[in-house]
Amino acid sequence: MKFDVKDVALAAGGKKRIEWADRDMPVLQLVRERFAKERPLRGLRMSACLHVTAETANLARTLKAGGADLVLVASNPLSTQDDVAAALSTEYGVPTFAIKGEDNATYYRHLKAGLEHEPNITMDDGADLVWALHKERPDLAKNMIASMEETTTGVIRLRSMEQHGALKIPVIAVNDADTKHLFDNRYGTGQSTLDGIIRATDLLLAGKKIVIAGYGWCGRGCATRARGMGGIVIVTEINPLRALEATMDGFLVMPMKDAAKQGDLFITVTGDINVVRGEHFAKMKDGAVVCNSGHFNVEIDIPALEKMSRKIRKGVRNFVDEYIQPDGRRIYLLGEGRLINLAAAEGHPASVMDMSFATQALSTEYAAKNRGKLKVQVLPVPLVIDEWVAKLKLKSMGISIDKLTAEQTKYLSSHDMGT
Ligand code: ADE
């Protein structure tokens, strides 16, 4: 199969969307222009397993401009923009295997297409492709230069592989770069999660009790934006430092068992399993809305919700299913528990993906230049890449900053001057 998309006739609309996103991706544009001249990825086969969005399309164009022979596969069954997948396959020469709403069998068939491309470099959002490579095609590991990982959940998974001695290829933790998680996870997830919830439900957030499970960078972003919309925000955490930070940031902090009784809207962003479960659904108010913006659809215990419900009405609105309880209470689950920002909205805005994806492209170039020299470990993004992306992002925003004077530089490197 050359590519697998919903409908090639959607390509013209997809192209417009890709071009619109590109306007807001100036740093990635600079990388693309240089890549087109220098071709640092020439001769390399690449498979990327990412959310197939307009922003990803601009990353794909950049990798292709750099000379990569690239295929793209979906990293989530519900996050694909079908028009973008069509445009990539037919207009930009990037065979794409992704259909919004694909079932699990199709999802895994698409992943397999990524392996059948026999890549030298992979790019993952959640580590499914690297995991499949290790499980199904370990023979490919010897041809692999490295894999880039886009998300916290993927990095956690890959570190676990490393700790268990299972990792066979070098991995660059793009998520852990400052230009990624401080902006994409915080401002991107914060805005796009609320966008997804509002598009799905048309809820007024002002005055609502909004429970955010998890106070990592994504949770911080969601909590801050929810407060900005007038919500009364409750944070749940398992980490005492983060719970303290949430408290001092001015949020209410309590265990989920207490929050469950109060919340109008629940958002999970923990990266862990069954954070909202049967015992919590049992306490929720009539009309409570529950959704997830963490990577996998495991944070909400949907099987428990199904089991305890008297009746389930699927699709009461797009991306909204109604679960009626034996006592008549209705609980609304959004986007089948999958990332609501990509299921019901368009994911993070292009301006923030600009930084994440410039960092992805430059990390890929770094890996290609260091072929054979990278350790089989989860590795950091080189600091120079972070600094370059931050500088150019500021420049593109028309912001200049101060420089240290010679006296200040000297002061910072000396220890003689005290009180
Ligand atoms: N992850 C979150 N938002 C995204 C977007 N717009 N494109 C690709 N991956 C994303």
Short mmCIF file of C-alpha atoms and ligand atoms in Angstrom, two decimals:
data_model
loop_
_atom_site.label_atom_id
_atom_site.label_comp_id
_atom_site.label_asym_id
_atom_site.label_seq_id
_atom_site.Cartn_x
_atom_site.Cartn_y
_atom_site.Cartn_z
CA MET A 1 0.00 0.00 0.00
CA LYS A 2 1.46 3.38 -1.03
CA PHE A 3 -0.41 5.31 1.65
CA ASP A 4 -3.68 4.99 3.56
CA VAL A 5 -5.83 8.05 4.12
CA LYS A 6 -9.56 8.65 4.39
CA ASP A 7 -10.09 10.46 1.09
CA VAL A 8 -7.54 11.94 -1.34
CA ALA A 9 -10.18 14.47 -2.45
CA LEU A 10 -9.62 16.27 0.88
CA ALA A 11 -6.05 17.21 -0.14
CA ALA A 12 -6.75 20.75 -1.38
CA GLY A 13 -8.30 21.74 1.98
CA GLY A 14 -5.42 20.06 3.81
CA LYS A 15 -2.86 22.04 1.82
CA LYS A 16 -4.52 25.33 2.81
CA ARG A 17 -4.51 24.27 6.43
CA ILE A 18 -0.82 23.32 6.29
CA GLU A 19 0.05 26.67 4.71
CA TRP A 20 -1.96 28.54 7.37
CA ALA A 21 -0.10 26.75 10.16
CA ASP A 22 3.24 27.45 8.46
CA ARG A 23 2.70 31.22 8.82
CA ASP A 24 3.05 30.72 12.55
CA MET A 25 6.09 28.45 12.41
CA PRO A 26 8.96 30.84 11.55
CA VAL A 27 11.70 28.92 13.38
CA LEU A 28 10.81 25.69 11.62
CA GLN A 29 10.78 27.62 8.32
CA LEU A 30 14.38 28.72 8.93
CA VAL A 31 15.40 25.14 9.63
CA ARG A 32 13.61 24.03 6.46
CA GLU A 33 15.39 26.63 4.32
CA ARG A 34 18.79 25.55 5.63
CA PHE A 35 17.93 21.85 5.31
CA ALA A 36 16.96 22.41 1.65
CA LYS A 37 20.46 23.79 0.99
CA GLU A 38 22.52 21.44 3.13
CA ARG A 39 20.45 18.22 2.88
CA PRO A 40 21.71 16.80 6.23
CA LEU A 41 19.29 13.86 6.09
CA ARG A 42 20.12 12.81 2.53
CA GLY A 43 19.99 9.05 2.02
CA LEU A 44 18.25 8.36 5.33
CA ARG A 45 15.02 6.45 5.65
CA MET A 46 12.75 7.89 8.32
CA SER A 47 9.46 6.74 9.86
CA ALA A 48 7.59 9.22 12.03
CA CYS A 49 4.72 8.19 14.29
CA LEU A 50 3.10 11.51 15.24
CA HIS A 51 -0.30 13.16 15.49
CA VAL A 52 -1.09 13.86 11.85
CA THR A 53 -1.86 17.58 12.00
CA ALA A 54 -1.04 20.65 9.93
CA GLU A 55 1.88 21.39 12.28
CA THR A 56 3.25 17.87 11.86
CA ALA A 57 2.92 18.31 8.11
CA ASN A 58 5.28 21.28 8.31
CA LEU A 59 7.76 19.21 10.27
CA ALA A 60 7.42 16.46 7.63
CA ARG A 61 8.13 19.04 4.88
CA THR A 62 11.24 20.09 6.78
CA LEU A 63 12.57 16.56 7.15
CA LYS A 64 11.90 15.94 3.47
CA ALA A 65 13.64 19.19 2.53
CA GLY A 66 16.61 17.84 4.49
CA GLY A 67 16.67 14.81 2.19
CA ALA A 68 14.90 12.21 4.35
CA ASP A 69 12.89 9.47 2.67
CA LEU A 70 9.97 9.79 5.07
CA VAL A 71 6.74 7.98 5.87
CA LEU A 72 4.30 9.23 8.49
CA VAL A 73 1.91 7.11 10.58
CA ALA A 74 -0.71 8.10 13.15
CA SER A 75 0.31 8.12 16.81
CA ASN A 76 -3.30 8.09 17.99
CA PRO A 77 -6.51 6.74 16.43
CA LEU A 78 -8.47 9.96 16.99
CA SER A 79 -5.96 12.76 16.37
CA THR A 80 -5.59 12.63 12.57
CA GLN A 81 -6.66 15.55 10.42
CA ASP A 82 -7.85 13.64 7.36
CA ASP A 83 -7.40 16.56 4.96
CA VAL A 84 -3.79 16.98 6.10
CA ALA A 85 -3.09 13.24 5.70
CA ALA A 86 -4.47 13.44 2.15
CA ALA A 87 -2.40 16.52 1.28
CA LEU A 88 0.80 15.02 2.68
CA SER A 89 0.35 11.86 0.64
CA THR A 90 -0.63 13.48 -2.64
CA GLU A 91 0.87 17.00 -2.63
CA TYR A 92 3.99 16.79 -0.47
CA GLY A 93 5.31 13.31 -1.26
CA VAL A 94 5.04 12.01 2.31
CA PRO A 95 3.18 8.67 2.27
CA THR A 96 0.87 8.88 5.26
CA PHE A 97 -0.96 6.08 7.04
CA ALA A 98 -3.62 7.67 9.23
CA ILE A 99 -7.40 7.89 9.33
CA LYS A 100 -9.33 9.74 12.03
CA GLY A 101 -11.37 7.23 14.05
CA GLU A 102 -9.39 4.20 12.84
CA ASP A 103 -9.94 1.03 14.87
CA ASN A 104 -7.15 -0.65 16.81
CA ALA A 105 -6.39 -3.16 14.05
CA THR A 106 -5.96 -0.33 11.52
CA TYR A 107 -3.84 1.63 14.01
CA TYR A 108 -1.45 -1.31 14.34
CA ARG A 109 -1.48 -1.94 10.57
CA HIS A 110 -0.41 1.68 10.12
CA LEU A 111 2.36 1.30 12.71
CA LYS A 112 3.53 -1.73 10.77
CA ALA A 113 3.76 0.37 7.61
CA GLY A 114 6.23 2.54 9.56
CA LEU A 115 8.35 -0.55 10.26
CA GLU A 116 8.07 -1.87 6.70
CA HIS A 117 9.77 1.32 5.55
CA GLU A 118 12.88 -0.08 7.35
CA PRO A 119 13.89 3.25 8.90
CA ASN A 120 17.31 4.50 9.98
CA ILE A 121 15.70 7.16 12.14
CA THR A 122 12.30 7.13 13.82
CA MET A 123 10.30 9.83 15.49
CA ASP A 124 7.66 8.92 18.04
CA ASP A 125 4.94 10.55 20.11
CA GLY A 126 4.26 8.03 22.88
CA ALA A 127 6.91 5.43 21.90
CA ASP A 128 4.53 3.07 20.08
CA LEU A 129 6.74 2.85 16.99
CA VAL A 130 9.96 2.17 18.91
CA TRP A 131 8.11 -0.34 21.05
CA ALA A 132 6.77 -2.11 17.91
CA LEU A 133 10.25 -2.07 16.38
CA HIS A 134 11.67 -3.82 19.46
CA LYS A 135 8.80 -6.35 19.61
CA GLU A 136 8.13 -7.10 15.98
CA ARG A 137 11.21 -6.14 13.98
CA PRO A 138 14.23 -6.27 16.32
CA ASP A 139 16.32 -6.96 13.20
CA LEU A 140 15.82 -3.27 12.27
CA ALA A 141 17.69 -2.05 15.37
CA LYS A 142 21.09 -2.55 13.68
CA ASN A 143 20.18 -0.02 10.94
CA MET A 144 18.88 2.52 13.39
CA ILE A 145 20.77 5.73 14.12
CA ALA A 146 18.35 7.01 16.77
CA SER A 147 14.75 7.79 17.60
CA MET A 148 13.34 11.15 18.74
CA GLU A 149 10.62 11.11 21.41
CA GLU A 150 8.07 13.91 21.54
CA THR A 151 6.12 13.35 24.74
CA THR A 152 6.47 12.83 28.50
CA THR A 153 4.64 9.48 28.41
CA GLY A 154 6.96 8.23 25.66
CA VAL A 155 10.09 9.32 27.54
CA ILE A 156 8.87 7.54 30.70
CA ARG A 157 8.22 4.40 28.67
CA LEU A 158 11.63 4.52 26.98
CA ARG A 159 13.43 5.13 30.30
CA SER A 160 11.66 2.05 31.62
CA MET A 161 12.94 0.09 28.59
CA GLU A 162 16.45 1.40 29.29
CA GLN A 163 16.25 0.46 32.98
CA HIS A 164 15.06 -3.03 32.12
CA GLY A 165 17.95 -3.48 29.66
CA ALA A 166 15.45 -3.74 26.79
CA LEU A 167 16.42 -0.63 24.82
CA LYS A 168 18.42 -1.42 21.67
CA ILE A 169 18.74 2.00 20.04
CA PRO A 170 19.74 5.53 21.10
CA VAL A 171 16.80 7.79 21.87
CA ILE A 172 16.78 11.58 22.10
CA ALA A 173 14.25 12.86 24.65
CA VAL A 174 13.00 15.87 22.69
CA ASN A 175 10.20 16.30 25.24
CA ASP A 176 12.75 17.12 27.93
CA ALA A 177 14.23 20.08 26.03
CA ASP A 178 13.19 23.37 27.63
CA THR A 179 11.96 24.68 24.28
CA LYS A 180 9.55 21.73 24.25
CA HIS A 181 7.99 20.99 27.61
CA LEU A 182 8.05 24.51 29.09
CA PHE A 183 5.98 25.82 26.19
CA ASP A 184 4.23 22.98 24.34
CA ASN A 185 3.22 21.03 27.46
CA ARG A 186 2.27 24.11 29.47
CA TYR A 187 0.83 26.70 27.07
CA GLY A 188 -0.03 24.30 24.25
CA THR A 189 -1.87 21.73 26.38
CA GLY A 190 -3.39 24.46 28.55
CA GLN A 191 -5.03 26.23 25.64
CA SER A 192 -5.83 23.31 23.35
CA THR A 193 -7.37 21.20 26.12
CA LEU A 194 -9.87 23.90 27.01
CA ASP A 195 -10.42 24.50 23.30
CA GLY A 196 -11.30 20.81 22.82
CA ILE A 197 -13.64 20.79 25.80
CA ILE A 198 -15.43 23.92 24.67
CA ARG A 199 -15.75 22.73 21.06
CA ALA A 200 -17.13 19.38 22.25
CA THR A 201 -19.54 20.68 24.88
CA ASP A 202 -20.07 24.46 24.52
CA LEU A 203 -19.70 24.61 28.34
CA LEU A 204 -19.30 27.95 30.09
CA LEU A 205 -16.22 27.51 32.26
CA ALA A 206 -16.77 30.59 34.44
CA GLY A 207 -18.01 29.57 37.87
CA LYS A 208 -17.50 25.84 37.23
CA LYS A 209 -15.50 23.62 39.55
CA ILE A 210 -12.77 22.23 37.32
CA VAL A 211 -10.73 19.32 38.64
CA ILE A 212 -7.27 18.89 37.10
CA ALA A 213 -5.62 15.55 37.87
CA GLY A 214 -1.85 16.00 37.74
CA TYR A 215 0.27 19.13 38.19
CA GLY A 216 3.10 18.44 35.77
CA TRP A 217 3.70 20.92 32.95
CA CYS A 218 0.44 19.96 31.21
CA GLY A 219 -1.54 20.16 34.46
CA ARG A 220 -0.02 23.53 35.31
CA GLY A 221 -1.04 24.80 31.88
CA CYS A 222 -4.61 23.48 32.15
CA ALA A 223 -5.05 24.80 35.71
CA THR A 224 -3.78 28.28 34.83
CA ARG A 225 -5.93 28.58 31.72
CA ALA A 226 -9.02 27.15 33.48
CA ARG A 227 -8.61 29.77 36.21
CA GLY A 228 -8.20 32.42 33.53
CA MET A 229 -11.60 31.42 32.14
CA GLY A 230 -13.19 31.93 35.56
CA GLY A 231 -13.16 28.34 36.73
CA ILE A 232 -12.73 27.37 40.38
CA VAL A 233 -9.80 25.03 39.99
CA ILE A 234 -9.09 21.96 42.12
CA VAL A 235 -5.83 20.06 41.62
CA THR A 236 -5.22 16.43 42.57
CA GLU A 237 -1.66 15.13 42.89
CA ILE A 238 0.35 12.24 44.29
CA ASN A 239 3.61 14.21 44.50
CA PRO A 240 3.94 16.34 47.67
CA LEU A 241 6.17 18.97 46.02
CA ARG A 242 3.81 19.47 43.15
CA ALA A 243 0.83 19.52 45.51
CA LEU A 244 2.59 22.23 47.51
CA GLU A 245 3.36 24.16 44.37
CA ALA A 246 -0.28 23.95 43.23
CA THR A 247 -1.39 25.16 46.67
CA MET A 248 0.97 28.13 46.58
CA ASP A 249 -0.07 28.86 43.01
CA GLY A 250 -3.48 29.42 44.56
CA PHE A 251 -5.34 26.23 43.63
CA LEU A 252 -7.38 24.01 45.92
CA VAL A 253 -5.64 20.66 46.43
CA MET A 254 -7.40 17.53 47.63
CA PRO A 255 -7.62 13.80 46.91
CA MET A 256 -9.74 12.69 43.97
CA LYS A 257 -12.23 11.03 46.34
CA ASP A 258 -13.15 14.50 47.66
CA ALA A 259 -12.80 16.32 44.36
CA ALA A 260 -15.13 13.76 42.74
CA LYS A 261 -18.08 15.09 44.76
CA GLN A 262 -17.44 18.70 43.82
CA GLY A 263 -16.30 18.79 40.21
CA ASP A 264 -18.36 19.92 37.23
CA LEU A 265 -15.52 19.12 34.86
CA PHE A 266 -12.64 16.65 35.26
CA ILE A 267 -9.45 16.75 33.18
CA THR A 268 -6.78 14.06 33.57
CA VAL A 269 -3.17 14.87 32.62
CA THR A 270 -1.15 12.46 34.74
CA GLY A 271 0.27 9.90 32.29
CA ASP A 272 -0.96 7.16 34.63
CA ILE A 273 -3.72 4.59 34.62
CA ASN A 274 -7.22 4.67 36.22
CA VAL A 275 -6.89 8.07 37.85
CA VAL A 276 -10.65 8.56 37.67
CA ARG A 277 -12.31 5.24 38.43
CA GLY A 278 -15.52 3.56 39.66
CA GLU A 279 -15.31 4.85 43.23
CA HIS A 280 -15.07 8.40 41.84
CA PHE A 281 -17.84 8.09 39.24
CA ALA A 282 -20.08 6.83 42.07
CA LYS A 283 -19.71 10.21 43.83
CA MET A 284 -19.98 12.57 40.86
CA LYS A 285 -22.73 15.13 40.42
CA ASP A 286 -25.41 14.76 37.77
CA GLY A 287 -24.03 16.25 34.55
CA ALA A 288 -20.34 15.91 35.43
CA VAL A 289 -18.09 16.04 32.35
CA VAL A 290 -14.97 13.87 32.30
CA CYS A 291 -12.11 14.02 29.80
CA ASN A 292 -8.45 13.25 29.36
CA SER A 293 -5.59 15.21 27.85
CA GLY A 294 -2.80 12.78 28.76
CA HIS A 295 -1.22 10.70 26.01
CA PHE A 296 -3.06 7.38 26.36
CA ASN A 297 -6.75 6.62 26.92
CA VAL A 298 -6.09 4.81 30.18
CA GLU A 299 -6.39 7.65 32.69
CA ILE A 300 -10.17 7.29 32.95
CA ASP A 301 -11.41 3.81 33.82
CA ILE A 302 -13.91 3.58 30.97
CA PRO A 303 -14.61 -0.15 31.39
CA ALA A 304 -15.70 0.58 35.01
CA LEU A 305 -17.90 3.45 33.84
CA GLU A 306 -19.48 1.21 31.20
CA LYS A 307 -20.07 -1.54 33.72
CA MET A 308 -21.72 0.64 36.34
CA SER A 309 -23.95 2.55 33.89
CA ARG A 310 -27.61 1.65 33.39
CA LYS A 311 -27.63 3.03 29.88
CA ILE A 312 -25.07 4.50 27.48
CA ARG A 313 -26.04 7.02 24.80
CA LYS A 314 -23.15 7.40 22.38
CA GLY A 315 -22.74 10.62 20.44
CA VAL A 316 -25.24 12.86 22.22
CA ARG A 317 -23.03 15.47 20.59
CA ASN A 318 -19.86 14.99 18.54
CA PHE A 319 -17.22 13.57 20.92
CA VAL A 320 -19.71 13.35 23.83
CA ASP A 321 -21.09 10.06 25.22
CA GLU A 322 -23.66 9.99 28.02
CA TYR A 323 -23.42 7.38 30.76
CA ILE A 324 -26.64 7.14 32.78
CA GLN A 325 -26.21 5.73 36.29
CA PRO A 326 -28.72 3.47 38.07
CA ASP A 327 -29.76 6.47 40.25
CA GLY A 328 -30.36 8.61 37.14
CA ARG A 329 -27.17 10.72 37.33
CA ARG A 330 -25.63 11.42 33.95
CA ILE A 331 -21.87 11.44 33.41
CA TYR A 332 -20.48 12.75 30.12
CA LEU A 333 -17.29 11.27 28.72
CA LEU A 334 -15.52 13.28 26.02
CA GLY A 335 -13.55 11.91 23.06
CA GLU A 336 -13.71 8.29 24.29
CA GLY A 337 -11.13 9.24 26.90
CA ARG A 338 -8.52 10.05 24.24
CA LEU A 339 -6.57 13.32 24.15
CA ILE A 340 -9.42 15.80 24.00
CA ASN A 341 -7.27 18.58 22.54
CA LEU A 342 -6.55 16.54 19.43
CA ALA A 343 -9.81 14.58 19.29
CA ALA A 344 -12.22 17.52 19.46
CA ALA A 345 -9.93 20.44 18.59
CA GLU A 346 -6.78 20.85 16.50
CA GLY A 347 -4.08 20.16 19.08
CA HIS A 348 -1.63 22.82 20.15
CA PRO A 349 -1.50 25.97 18.07
CA ALA A 350 1.17 26.17 15.39
CA SER A 351 3.11 28.91 17.17
CA VAL A 352 4.02 26.59 20.04
CA MET A 353 4.54 23.52 17.85
CA ASP A 354 7.05 25.69 15.96
CA MET A 355 9.47 25.32 18.86
CA SER A 356 8.80 21.64 19.52
CA PHE A 357 9.19 20.72 15.88
CA ALA A 358 12.22 22.91 15.21
CA THR A 359 13.80 21.08 18.17
CA GLN A 360 12.70 17.74 16.64
CA ALA A 361 14.22 18.58 13.25
CA LEU A 362 17.49 19.82 14.74
CA SER A 363 17.77 16.81 17.04
CA THR A 364 17.29 14.58 14.00
CA GLU A 365 20.11 16.41 12.22
CA TYR A 366 22.30 16.03 15.32
CA ALA A 367 21.59 12.28 15.38
CA ALA A 368 22.39 11.95 11.68
CA LYS A 369 25.69 13.82 12.13
CA ASN A 370 26.61 11.60 15.07
CA ARG A 371 25.70 8.31 13.42
CA GLY A 372 27.27 5.41 15.32
CA LYS A 373 28.52 7.67 18.13
CA LEU A 374 25.36 7.95 20.23
CA LYS A 375 25.07 5.72 23.28
CA VAL A 376 22.17 3.26 23.50
CA GLN A 377 20.40 5.34 26.13
CA VAL A 378 17.72 7.97 26.54
CA LEU A 379 19.79 11.08 25.74
CA PRO A 380 19.17 14.80 26.23
CA VAL A 381 18.79 17.32 23.42
CA PRO A 382 22.09 19.28 23.17
CA LEU A 383 21.79 22.63 24.94
CA VAL A 384 22.91 24.55 21.83
CA ILE A 385 19.74 23.42 20.07
CA ASP A 386 17.52 24.63 22.93
CA GLU A 387 19.32 27.99 22.98
CA TRP A 388 19.18 28.47 19.22
CA VAL A 389 15.44 27.71 19.06
CA ALA A 390 14.67 30.04 22.00
CA LYS A 391 16.71 32.87 20.47
CA LEU A 392 15.06 32.60 17.08
CA LYS A 393 11.59 32.31 18.57
CA LEU A 394 12.15 35.53 20.48
CA LYS A 395 13.49 37.20 17.35
CA SER A 396 10.45 36.10 15.35
CA MET A 397 8.26 37.67 18.04
CA GLY A 398 10.15 40.96 17.71
CA ILE A 399 11.56 40.71 21.24
CA SER A 400 15.16 41.59 22.03
CA ILE A 401 16.86 41.01 25.36
CA ASP A 402 19.85 42.34 27.29
CA LYS A 403 23.41 41.01 27.13
CA LEU A 404 25.75 40.62 30.08
CA THR A 405 28.30 43.43 30.35
CA ALA A 406 31.97 42.43 30.66
CA GLU A 407 31.77 43.44 34.34
CA GLN A 408 28.72 41.21 34.92
CA THR A 409 30.37 38.24 33.20
CA LYS A 410 33.43 38.67 35.39
CA TYR A 411 31.28 38.97 38.53
CA LEU A 412 29.44 35.73 37.76
CA SER A 413 32.69 33.81 37.36
CA SER A 414 34.41 35.20 40.47
CA HIS A 415 33.88 34.48 44.17
CA ASP A 416 35.76 37.36 45.77
CA MET A 417 33.03 39.96 45.90
CA GLY A 418 30.67 39.51 48.89
CA THR A 419 28.97 41.85 51.34
N1 ADE B 1 0.56 17.44 19.97
C1 ADE B 1 -0.22 18.37 20.51
N2 ADE B 1 -0.65 19.25 19.59
C2 ADE B 1 -0.13 18.86 18.41
C3 ADE B 1 -0.21 19.39 17.10
N3 ADE B 1 -0.91 20.48 16.81
N4 ADE B 1 0.45 18.72 16.14
C4 ADE B 1 1.16 17.61 16.46
N5 ADE B 1 1.27 17.09 17.66
C5 ADE B 1 0.64 17.71 18.64
#
